[in-house]
Coordinates of C-alpha atoms and ligand atoms in Angstrom, one line a residue:
X10 CA -16.9 166.1 206.9
X11 CA -14.6 163.8 204.9
X12 CA -12.3 161.5 207.0
X13 CA -9.0 160.7 205.5
X14 CA -8.5 157.0 205.6
X15 CA -5.2 155.2 205.8
X16 CA -4.3 152.5 203.3
X17 CA -3.0 149.5 205.4
X18 CA -2.9 145.8 204.7
X19 CA -4.5 146.2 201.3
X20 CA -7.6 148.3 202.3
X21 CA -8.6 151.8 203.2
X22 CA -9.4 152.1 206.8
X23 CA -10.3 155.0 209.1
X24 CA -9.0 155.5 212.6
X25 CA -11.4 155.8 215.6
X26 CA -11.9 158.9 217.6
X27 CA -12.3 162.6 216.6
X28 CA -8.7 163.0 215.5
X29 CA -7.5 166.3 214.0
X30 CA -9.2 168.7 211.7
X31 CA -7.3 169.6 208.5
X32 CA -8.0 173.2 207.3
X33 CA -7.4 175.5 204.4
X34 CA -4.7 177.8 205.9
X35 CA -5.8 180.8 203.9
X36 CA -9.4 180.7 205.1
X37 CA -9.4 178.3 208.1
X38 CA -12.2 176.4 206.4
X39 CA -12.2 172.7 207.6
X40 CA -11.4 170.3 204.8
X41 CA -11.2 166.9 206.4
X42 CA -10.6 165.0 209.6
X43 CA -7.7 162.7 210.2
X44 CA -7.1 160.1 212.9
X45 CA -5.0 157.0 213.1
X46 CA -6.2 155.9 216.5
X47 CA -6.8 152.2 216.8
X48 CA -5.1 151.3 213.6
X49 CA -2.8 148.2 213.7
X50 CA 0.5 149.7 212.7
X51 CA 2.4 146.5 213.6
X52 CA 0.2 144.5 211.2
X53 CA 1.0 147.0 208.4
X54 CA 4.7 146.5 208.9
X55 CA 4.3 142.7 208.8
X56 CA 2.2 143.0 205.6
X57 CA 4.9 145.1 204.0
X58 CA 7.6 142.6 204.9
X59 CA 5.6 139.5 204.1
X60 CA 3.7 140.6 201.0
X61 CA 5.2 143.8 199.5
X62 CA 8.8 142.8 199.9
X63 CA 8.8 139.5 198.2
X64 CA 6.7 140.9 195.3
X65 CA 9.1 143.7 194.8
X66 CA 12.2 141.5 195.1
X67 CA 10.8 139.1 192.5
X68 CA 11.2 142.0 190.0
X69 CA 14.4 143.2 188.3
X70 CA 15.5 146.9 188.6
X71 CA 14.2 147.5 185.1
X72 CA 10.8 146.1 186.0
X73 CA 10.7 148.1 189.2
X74 CA 11.7 151.2 187.2
X75 CA 8.7 150.5 184.9
X76 CA 6.4 150.6 188.0
X77 CA 7.8 154.1 188.8
X78 CA 7.1 155.3 185.3
X79 CA 3.5 154.0 185.6
X80 CA 3.2 155.8 189.0
X81 CA 4.4 159.0 187.5
X82 CA 1.9 158.7 184.6
X83 CA -0.9 158.0 187.0
X84 CA -0.1 161.2 189.0
X85 CA 0.4 163.3 185.9
X86 CA -3.1 162.3 184.7
X87 CA -4.6 164.0 187.8
X88 CA -2.2 166.9 187.9
X89 CA -4.8 169.7 188.0
X90 CA -6.8 168.0 190.7
X91 CA -3.7 167.5 192.8
X92 CA -2.5 171.1 192.2
X93 CA -5.9 172.3 193.4
X94 CA -5.6 170.2 196.6
X95 CA -2.1 171.7 197.2
X96 CA -3.5 175.2 196.9
X97 CA -6.4 174.5 199.3
X98 CA -4.6 172.3 201.9
X99 CA -1.1 173.7 201.7
X100 CA -1.6 177.4 201.3
X101 CA 0.4 177.1 198.1
X102 CA 0.2 179.4 195.1
X103 CA -0.3 177.4 191.9
X104 CA 3.4 177.9 191.3
X105 CA 4.3 176.5 194.7
X106 CA 2.0 173.6 194.2
X107 CA 3.6 172.8 190.8
X108 CA 7.0 173.0 192.5
X109 CA 5.9 170.2 194.9
X110 CA 3.9 168.0 192.4
X111 CA 6.1 168.4 189.3
X112 CA 9.2 167.8 191.4
X113 CA 7.5 164.6 192.5
X114 CA 6.8 163.3 189.0
X115 CA 10.2 164.4 187.8
X116 CA 11.9 162.4 190.6
X117 CA 9.8 159.3 189.7
X118 CA 10.8 159.6 186.1
X119 CA 14.5 160.0 187.0
X120 CA 14.4 156.9 189.1
X121 CA 12.4 155.0 186.4
X122 CA 15.2 155.8 184.0
X123 CA 17.8 154.7 186.5
X124 CA 15.9 151.4 186.8
X125 CA 16.0 151.0 183.0
X126 CA 19.7 151.7 183.0
X127 CA 20.4 149.1 185.8
X128 CA 18.6 146.6 183.6
X129 CA 17.3 143.1 184.1
X130 CA 19.3 142.4 187.2
X131 CA 18.5 142.0 190.9
X132 CA 21.9 142.8 192.2
X133 CA 24.0 145.9 192.0
X134 CA 27.8 145.5 191.5
X135 CA 29.5 147.9 193.8
X136 CA 32.9 148.6 192.2
X137 CA 35.2 146.2 190.3
X138 CA 36.4 142.8 191.3
X139 CA 39.5 142.9 193.6
X140 CA 42.3 140.4 193.2
X141 CA 42.9 138.7 196.6
X142 CA 45.8 136.4 195.8
X143 CA 48.6 135.9 193.3
X144 CA 46.2 133.8 191.3
X145 CA 43.7 136.0 189.5
X146 CA 41.0 133.3 190.2
X147 CA 40.6 134.2 193.8
X148 CA 38.9 137.6 194.0
X149 CA 36.6 139.9 196.0
X150 CA 33.5 141.7 194.9
X151 CA 31.2 144.1 196.7
X152 CA 27.5 143.8 195.7
X153 CA 24.3 145.4 197.0
X154 CA 21.0 143.5 197.5
X155 CA 17.6 144.8 198.7
X156 CA 17.1 144.7 202.5
X157 CA 14.2 142.3 203.4
X158 CA 12.5 144.8 205.8
X159 CA 10.1 147.7 205.4
X160 CA 11.0 151.4 204.7
X161 CA 9.1 153.7 207.1
X162 CA 8.9 157.2 205.7
X163 CA 7.8 160.1 208.0
X164 CA 7.4 163.4 206.1
X165 CA 7.2 167.1 206.9
X166 CA 4.1 169.2 206.0
X167 CA 5.7 171.4 203.4
X168 CA 6.1 168.9 200.5
X169 CA 3.3 166.5 200.7
X170 CA 3.8 165.1 197.1
X171 CA 7.5 165.4 196.6
X172 CA 8.3 164.2 200.2
X173 CA 6.3 161.1 199.7
X174 CA 7.6 160.4 196.2
X175 CA 11.4 161.2 196.6
X176 CA 11.7 158.7 199.4
X177 CA 9.4 156.1 197.9
X178 CA 11.1 156.2 194.4
X179 CA 14.4 155.1 196.0
X180 CA 12.9 152.5 198.2
X181 CA 10.7 150.9 195.6
X182 CA 13.4 150.9 193.0
X183 CA 15.7 149.2 195.5
X184 CA 13.0 146.6 196.1
X185 CA 11.9 147.6 199.6
X186 CA 8.2 148.1 200.5
X187 CA 7.1 151.4 202.0
X188 CA 4.9 152.6 204.8
X189 CA 4.6 156.4 204.3
X190 CA 3.3 158.8 206.9
X191 CA 2.6 162.4 205.7
X192 CA 2.4 165.2 208.2
X193 CA -1.2 165.3 209.4
X194 CA -1.9 169.0 208.7
X195 CA -1.3 168.7 204.9
X196 CA -2.1 165.0 204.3
X197 CA -4.7 165.6 201.6
X198 CA -2.3 165.5 198.6
X199 CA -0.4 162.5 199.8
X200 CA -3.7 160.7 200.5
X201 CA -5.0 161.4 197.0
X202 CA -1.8 160.3 195.4
X203 CA -1.9 156.9 197.2
X204 CA -5.6 156.6 196.3
X205 CA -4.8 157.1 192.6
X206 CA -2.0 154.5 192.7
X207 CA -4.3 152.0 194.4
X208 CA -7.2 152.7 192.0
X209 CA -4.9 152.2 189.0
X210 CA -3.3 149.1 190.6
X211 CA 0.2 150.5 189.7
X212 CA 2.1 148.7 192.5
X213 CA 2.1 145.1 193.8
X214 CA 0.1 144.5 197.0
X215 CA 1.9 145.6 200.1
X216 CA 4.5 147.7 198.2
X217 CA 3.1 151.1 199.4
X218 CA 0.9 151.7 202.5
X219 CA -0.2 155.0 203.9
X220 CA -0.7 156.0 207.5
X221 CA -2.8 159.2 207.9
X222 CA -2.7 160.6 211.4
X223 CA -0.2 160.3 214.3
X224 CA 2.7 157.9 214.1
X225 CA 1.6 156.3 217.4
X226 CA 3.6 153.1 218.0
X227 CA 4.6 152.6 214.3
X228 CA 8.3 152.9 215.0
X229 CA 8.2 150.7 218.1
X230 CA 7.8 147.6 215.9
X231 CA 10.8 148.1 213.7
X232 CA 13.2 145.2 213.1
X233 CA 16.8 144.7 212.0
X234 CA 16.1 144.7 208.3
X235 CA 13.9 147.9 208.4
X236 CA 14.9 151.5 207.8
X237 CA 13.4 154.8 208.7
X238 CA 13.7 158.0 206.6
X239 CA 12.4 161.0 208.5
X240 CA 12.0 164.6 207.4
X241 CA 11.0 167.2 209.9
X242 CA 12.2 169.0 213.0
X243 CA 15.5 168.2 214.7
X244 CA 13.5 167.6 217.9
X245 CA 11.4 164.8 216.4
X246 CA 14.5 163.4 214.6
X247 CA 16.2 163.1 218.0
X248 CA 13.2 161.3 219.5
X249 CA 13.3 158.7 216.6
X250 CA 17.0 158.1 217.0
X251 CA 16.5 157.4 220.7
X252 CA 13.8 154.8 220.3
X253 CA 14.6 151.5 221.9
X254 CA 13.6 149.5 218.8
X255 CA 16.0 151.6 216.7
X256 CA 18.9 151.2 219.1
X257 CA 18.2 147.5 219.8
X258 CA 18.0 146.4 216.2
X259 CA 20.5 148.9 214.7
X260 CA 17.7 150.2 212.5
X261 CA 19.1 152.5 209.8
X262 CA 17.8 156.0 210.3
X263 CA 18.1 158.9 207.8
X264 CA 17.2 162.3 209.2
X265 CA 16.6 165.5 207.1
X266 CA 16.1 168.3 209.6
X267 CA 16.7 172.0 210.2
X268 CA 19.1 174.0 208.0
X269 CA 20.3 177.6 208.1
X270 CA 21.2 177.8 204.4
X271 CA 23.4 180.7 203.4
X272 CA 23.9 182.6 200.2
X273 CA 27.3 184.3 199.8
X274 CA 27.7 187.2 197.4
X275 CA 31.3 187.3 196.2
X276 CA 33.2 190.6 196.4
X277 CA 33.7 190.7 192.6
X278 CA 30.0 190.9 191.8
X279 CA 28.8 194.3 190.7
X280 CA 25.2 195.5 190.6
X281 CA 23.4 195.1 187.4
X282 CA 25.5 192.1 186.3
X283 CA 23.9 188.7 185.5
X284 CA 25.4 187.2 188.6
X285 CA 24.1 190.0 190.8
X286 CA 20.6 189.7 189.4
X287 CA 20.6 185.9 189.8
X288 CA 21.6 186.3 193.5
X289 CA 18.8 188.9 194.2
X290 CA 16.3 186.7 192.3
X291 CA 17.3 183.6 194.2
X292 CA 17.1 185.3 197.6
X293 CA 13.6 186.7 196.9
X294 CA 12.4 183.5 195.5
X295 CA 13.6 181.5 198.5
X296 CA 12.1 184.0 201.0
X297 CA 8.7 183.9 199.4
X298 CA 8.2 180.5 197.6
X299 CA 6.0 178.3 199.8
X300 CA 6.0 181.3 202.2
X301 CA 9.6 180.4 203.0
X302 CA 8.6 176.9 204.3
X303 CA 11.3 175.2 202.3
X304 CA 14.1 173.2 204.0
X305 CA 16.5 174.6 201.4
X306 CA 15.4 178.2 201.6
X307 CA 18.2 180.9 202.0
X308 CA 18.0 182.0 205.7
X309 CA 21.3 184.0 205.8
X310 CA 22.4 186.4 203.1
X311 CA 26.1 187.2 203.3
X312 CA 27.0 190.4 201.5
X313 CA 30.4 192.2 201.3
X314 CA 30.3 195.4 203.4
X315 CA 30.7 197.6 200.3
X316 CA 27.5 196.2 198.7
X317 CA 25.1 196.0 201.7
X318 CA 23.3 199.2 201.0
X319 CA 22.6 198.3 197.4
X320 CA 21.5 194.7 198.2
X321 CA 19.2 195.9 201.0
X322 CA 17.6 198.5 198.7
X323 CA 17.0 195.9 195.9
X324 CA 15.7 193.2 198.2
X325 CA 13.3 195.6 199.9
X326 CA 12.1 196.9 196.6
X327 CA 11.4 193.4 195.3
X328 CA 9.7 192.3 198.5
X329 CA 7.4 195.3 198.4
X330 CA 6.0 193.9 195.1
X331 CA 5.0 190.5 196.6
X332 CA 1.2 190.3 197.0
X333 CA 0.4 188.2 200.0
X334 CA -3.0 186.5 200.3
X335 CA -5.3 183.7 199.4
X336 CA -3.3 181.6 196.9
X337 CA -6.5 180.7 195.1
X338 CA -6.2 184.3 193.5
X339 CA -4.1 184.5 190.4
X340 CA -2.3 187.7 191.4
X341 CA -1.2 186.4 194.8
X342 CA 2.5 185.7 194.9
X343 CA 2.8 184.3 198.5
X344 CA 0.2 182.4 200.5
X345 CA -0.1 181.7 204.3
X346 CA 2.1 179.4 206.4
X347 CA 0.7 176.0 206.9
X348 CA -0.9 176.0 210.4
X349 CA -1.8 178.2 213.3
X350 CA 1.1 176.7 215.2
X351 CA 3.5 177.5 212.3
X352 CA 2.2 181.1 212.4
X353 CA 2.9 181.4 216.1
X354 CA 6.4 179.8 215.7
X355 CA 7.3 182.1 212.8
X356 CA 6.2 185.2 214.6
X357 CA 8.1 184.3 217.7
X358 CA 11.1 183.4 215.6
X359 CA 11.1 186.7 213.8
X360 CA 10.9 188.6 217.1
X361 CA 14.0 186.6 218.3
X362 CA 15.9 187.3 215.1
X363 CA 15.1 191.0 215.2
X364 CA 16.6 191.2 218.7
X365 CA 20.0 190.2 217.1
X366 CA 19.8 192.9 214.5
X367 CA 17.3 195.4 213.1
X368 CA 14.2 194.9 210.9
X369 CA 14.8 196.4 207.5
X370 CA 11.7 195.1 205.7
X371 CA 8.4 194.1 207.2
X372 CA 4.7 195.0 206.9
X373 CA 3.0 196.1 210.1
X374 CA -0.6 196.2 208.8
X375 CA -0.8 193.2 206.5
X376 CA -4.1 192.9 204.6
X377 CA -4.0 189.5 202.9
X378 CA -5.7 189.7 199.4
X379 CA -8.8 187.6 199.1
X380 CA -8.8 186.2 202.7
X381 CA -11.8 186.4 204.9
X382 CA -11.4 189.2 207.5
X383 CA -9.3 188.0 210.5
X384 CA -8.8 184.5 209.0
X385 CA -5.8 182.7 207.7
X386 CA -2.2 182.1 208.8
X387 CA -0.6 185.0 207.0
X388 CA 2.8 186.6 207.6
X389 CA 4.5 189.2 205.3
X390 CA 8.1 188.7 204.2
X391 CA 10.6 190.0 206.7
X392 CA 14.2 191.0 206.2
X393 CA 16.5 191.5 209.2
X394 CA 20.0 193.0 209.1
X395 CA 22.9 192.2 211.4
X396 CA 25.7 194.7 212.2
X397 CA 29.1 193.6 210.8
X398 CA 30.8 191.7 213.5
X399 CA 27.7 191.2 215.6
X400 CA 27.5 187.7 217.2
X401 CA 24.0 187.0 215.9
X402 CA 23.5 183.8 217.8
X403 CA 19.8 183.4 216.9
X404 CA 20.5 184.2 213.2
X405 CA 23.2 181.4 213.1
X406 CA 21.4 178.9 215.3
X407 CA 17.6 179.2 214.9
X408 CA 15.8 178.2 211.7
X409 CA 12.7 180.3 211.4
X410 CA 10.6 178.3 209.0
X411 CA 8.8 181.2 207.2
X412 CA 9.3 184.1 204.8
X413 CA 12.2 185.5 206.7
X414 CA 16.0 186.0 206.0
X415 CA 18.8 188.0 207.5
X416 CA 21.4 190.1 205.8
X417 CA 24.8 189.3 207.3
X418 CA 27.5 191.8 206.2
X419 CA 31.1 190.4 205.9
X420 CA 34.4 191.9 204.9
X421 CA 34.4 190.1 201.5
X422 CA 37.0 187.3 202.2
X423 CA 36.3 183.7 201.6
X424 CA 37.7 182.9 205.1
X425 CA 35.2 185.2 206.9
X426 CA 32.3 183.9 204.8
X427 CA 33.3 180.3 205.6
X428 CA 33.6 181.1 209.3
X429 CA 30.2 182.8 209.4
X430 CA 28.4 180.0 207.4
X431 CA 30.0 177.3 209.7
X432 CA 28.2 178.9 212.7
X433 CA 25.1 177.3 211.3
X434 CA 26.6 173.9 212.3
X435 CA 25.8 172.0 209.2
X436 CA 23.3 172.7 206.4
X437 CA 21.5 171.2 203.4
X438 CA 22.7 173.7 200.8
X439 CA 24.5 177.0 200.6
X440 CA 25.3 179.1 197.6
X441 CA 28.2 181.2 196.4
X442 CA 27.6 183.9 193.8
X443 CA 30.8 184.9 192.1
X444 CA 32.6 185.0 188.7
X445 CA 36.0 185.0 190.4
X446 CA 37.1 181.3 190.3
X447 CA 39.8 181.8 192.9
X448 CA 37.2 183.2 195.4
X449 CA 34.8 180.4 194.5
X450 CA 37.5 177.7 195.0
X451 CA 38.5 179.1 198.5
X452 CA 34.8 179.5 199.5
X453 CA 34.0 175.9 198.4
X454 CA 36.8 174.5 200.5
X455 CA 35.6 176.4 203.5
X456 CA 31.9 175.6 203.1
X457 CA 32.0 172.1 201.7
X458 CA 32.6 170.2 205.0
X459 CA 29.4 171.7 206.4
X460 CA 27.0 170.9 203.5
X461 CA 25.5 168.2 201.4
X462 CA 25.3 170.5 198.4
X463 CA 26.8 173.8 197.2
X464 CA 25.3 175.9 194.5
X465 CA 27.8 178.0 192.5
X466 CA 25.9 180.8 190.9
X467 CA 27.6 182.7 188.1
X468 CA 26.9 184.6 184.9
X469 CA 27.6 181.4 182.9
X470 CA 24.7 179.5 184.4
X471 CA 22.3 182.3 185.2
X472 CA 19.8 181.6 182.5
X473 CA 19.7 177.8 183.1
X474 CA 19.6 177.7 186.9
X475 CA 16.5 176.7 189.0
X476 CA 18.4 178.2 192.0
X477 CA 19.7 176.5 195.2
X478 CA 16.3 175.8 196.6
X479 CA 15.5 173.1 194.0
X480 CA 16.4 169.6 195.0
X481 CA 17.4 167.5 192.0
X482 CA 17.0 163.7 191.9
X483 CA 20.5 163.1 190.5
X484 CA 22.2 165.1 193.2
X485 CA 22.3 164.2 196.9
X486 CA 20.0 165.9 199.3
X487 CA 20.9 166.1 203.0
X488 CA 23.6 167.6 205.2
X489 CA 25.7 167.1 208.3
X490 CA 25.2 168.3 211.8
X491 CA 22.1 170.4 212.4
X492 CA 20.7 169.3 209.0
X493 CA 20.3 165.8 210.4
X494 CA 23.4 164.0 209.0
X495 CA 21.2 162.4 206.3
X496 CA 21.6 161.8 202.6
X497 CA 18.8 161.1 200.1
X498 CA 18.5 160.9 196.3
X499 CA 21.7 161.4 194.3
X500 CA 20.8 159.0 191.5
X501 CA 22.2 155.5 192.3
X502 CA 23.4 156.8 195.7
X503 CA 19.8 157.0 196.8
X504 CA 19.5 153.2 196.7
X505 CA 22.3 152.6 199.1
X506 CA 20.2 153.3 202.2
X507 CA 17.7 150.6 201.2
X508 CA 20.3 147.9 200.2
X509 CA 22.8 145.8 202.0
X510 CA 26.4 146.0 200.8
X511 CA 28.0 142.6 201.1
X512 CA 31.6 141.7 200.3
X513 CA 31.9 138.4 198.4
X514 CA 35.1 136.4 198.3
X515 CA 35.4 133.5 195.9
X516 CA 36.3 132.3 192.4
X517 CA 36.2 135.2 189.9
X518 CA 33.9 133.6 187.3
X519 CA 31.3 133.0 190.0
X520 CA 31.6 136.6 191.2
X521 CA 31.4 138.0 187.7
X522 CA 28.2 136.0 187.2
X523 CA 26.6 137.3 190.4
X524 CA 27.7 140.8 189.6
X525 CA 26.1 140.6 186.2
X526 CA 29.3 140.8 184.2
X527 CA 28.9 137.4 182.4
Ligands
LIG15 P1 7.8 167.7 212.9 O1 6.8 168.2 213.9 O2 9.0 167.1 213.4 O3 6.9 166.7 212.0 C1 7.4 166.0 211.0 C2 6.7 164.6 210.8 O4 7.0 163.9 212.0 C3 5.2 164.7 210.7 O5 4.8 163.7 209.9 C4 4.8 164.4 212.2 O6 3.5 163.8 212.2 C5 5.8 163.4 212.5 N1 6.0 163.2 214.0 C6 5.8 164.1 215.0 N2 6.2 163.5 216.1 C7 6.6 162.2 215.9 C8 7.1 161.2 216.7 N3 7.2 161.3 218.0 N4 7.4 160.0 216.1 C9 7.3 159.9 214.7 N5 6.8 160.8 213.9 C10 6.5 162.0 214.5 O7 8.2 168.8 211.9 P2 7.3 169.9 211.1 O8 7.2 171.0 212.1 O9 6.1 169.3 210.5 O10 8.3 170.2 209.9 C11 9.0 171.4 209.9 C12 10.5 171.0 210.0 O11 10.9 170.1 209.0 C13 11.4 172.3 209.8 O12 12.2 172.4 210.9 C14 12.2 171.9 208.6 O13 13.5 172.3 208.7 C15 12.1 170.5 208.5 N6 12.2 170.1 207.1 C16 13.4 169.5 206.6 C17 13.5 169.1 205.3 C18 14.7 168.5 204.8 O14 14.7 167.9 203.7 N7 15.8 168.5 205.5 C19 12.4 169.3 204.5 C20 11.2 169.8 204.9 C21 11.2 170.2 206.3 P3 2.2 164.7 212.6 O15 2.1 165.7 211.5 O16 1.1 163.7 212.5 O17 2.4 165.3 213.9

C-alpha cells in the first residue's frame, strides 16, 4: 500500500513504523498509510527559518502574489484528479469536494490579487503618519514587516485543500515560510497538492513543507518569531496554548475551534417568500453539505413560535429527499462522515441532543446507496426540536460535528434571539433572515459581540448568496470564546498575524520613504 511521505528539508521522506491506515470512509477500503515517526521536525523548522524565510523576504508583495497565482494555476491544472481524491478520501460528494478545492484556489487568487495591489514593496504602511511635535518634521508611523520565523499550520480533517491553502496564502504573501500538517485521516488531498507544487517548482526552497502523520514534538521547537495557526477541536487548541515553548517564547497562536452557529428567522418572514426560501435552503445545505462536517454549519435554528410547525414540515420534507450513500454515485447528495471515530462521536452527540428535546427527523434503517453491506461511516440527517423555554444545555454547549441541527423556538423578539444565541459562548458565524431592518439592526447589536461574522439573509440578496457556510477570503474568519478567539483571512487583515507591527518615530521624509509614500 502507498505510504504518504512528508516533504521536509527539500525532500520527500517517509516516517518509520506502521503508522495509521487512511481509508475511504464510504467503503472502508484502505487507501494509504501515514506515519511521521522518526522524522526530524526540529530540522524542518530550522530549514524554513534559514532557507524559506530569507528567500520569501527577498521578494516584494507583488512577487509573492505572483507565486500564489502560479500555485493556484498548478492546482487548477489537476482539478479533476484532486476532486476524485476528495471523494475517495473525504467521503465528499463531487459538490462537497469542489467546495473544498475551488474554495482553495479562489482564496489563492484573492491573495495573489492583494499581492499585486500592495505592489513592489516589502513593508506595509499601517495607517497615516502621525505628527509628534509642533514641527511637522517629527512624526510617527506604524509599519508591518514579515516575522523572521516559521508559520506552523495544523489543520482539521474536513477541508484538506482549503485548510492548507487559506492559511498558507496569508503566510506566504506576508513573507513567512510554512510547515503545514493536515489531519492524518484525510491527508491525501493536501499531500497531492504539495507534491504538485514541488513538481512544478512553484515556490522557493523551504517556503512550504508538509508533515504527514502525528504532530509529535513539532510544536516543542517553536521560537519567538514563530507562529502557530491551528484548526480543530477546542481540546487540542487548549493543549497547544499550554505548551511550554508557546508560553516561554510568547509564540503567537491562532485557534479556530468549535462553534454552535445559529440561524435566526425573523418574525416578519412569511412562508413562500424569497427570504423564507433562502433560510430553508441554507439550513438544509448546512446540515447536509460535507455531511454537516463544516465549522460554519448551522447547528441551532431559531424560529418564531408562530412559524415552528411550518418550518419543521418544510425541513423534514427537504431532508427526506436527501440520498445518503457512496459519494462516488452521481445521485448521492450526502456522503459518510470522515472516520469511524467521527461516526461514534456523532451518534453519541445526537443521543445527547435528543435528551434535551425530541427527534423530529431521523432515519432508523438507513441503507446507504452504493455502499458495501455493513461498511462505511454513514449517518442520516437528524433534526431535533427543543420546547420553547427549555434549557437545552447540550444544544447550546455541544457541537455535534455531523448532519444534525436543532430547532429552537423563540418568541420572535431580537432580545430573546440574542440571549439564546449567546448561550453558545462565541461562534464563527450566525445568520439573521429578515426583511425588517429594525429587527435586523437590534439582532446584529445583540449577536455581534459573540461572532466573527454575521450573515444577513434577505430577499434582496437571496439570488446572489452562497449562504453563511461559505468562508470568503476578503472577510474575516474566526470567532471569540468557544470558537477559539482566532481570526484568519479578511483580505489584508489576514497578513497581520504573520507580520510584526512596529512604531517608527523620526523625520517625516525618512518615514515616508520607508512607508513607500515617496
Ligand atoms: P483535532 O482532533 O483537534 O485535530 C485537528 C488537528 O490537530 C489534526 O491535524 C490533528 O492531527 C492535530 N492534532 C491532534 N492532537 C494534536 C496535538 N497534541 N498537537 C498538535 N496537533 C494535534 O480535531 P478534529 O476532530 O480533526 O477536527 C474537528 C474539529 O475541528 C471540530 O470540533 C470542528 O469544530 C473544528 N473545526 C473548526 C474549524 C474552524 O475554522 N473553526 C474548521 C474545521 C473544523 P492528527 O489528525 O494527526 O491527529
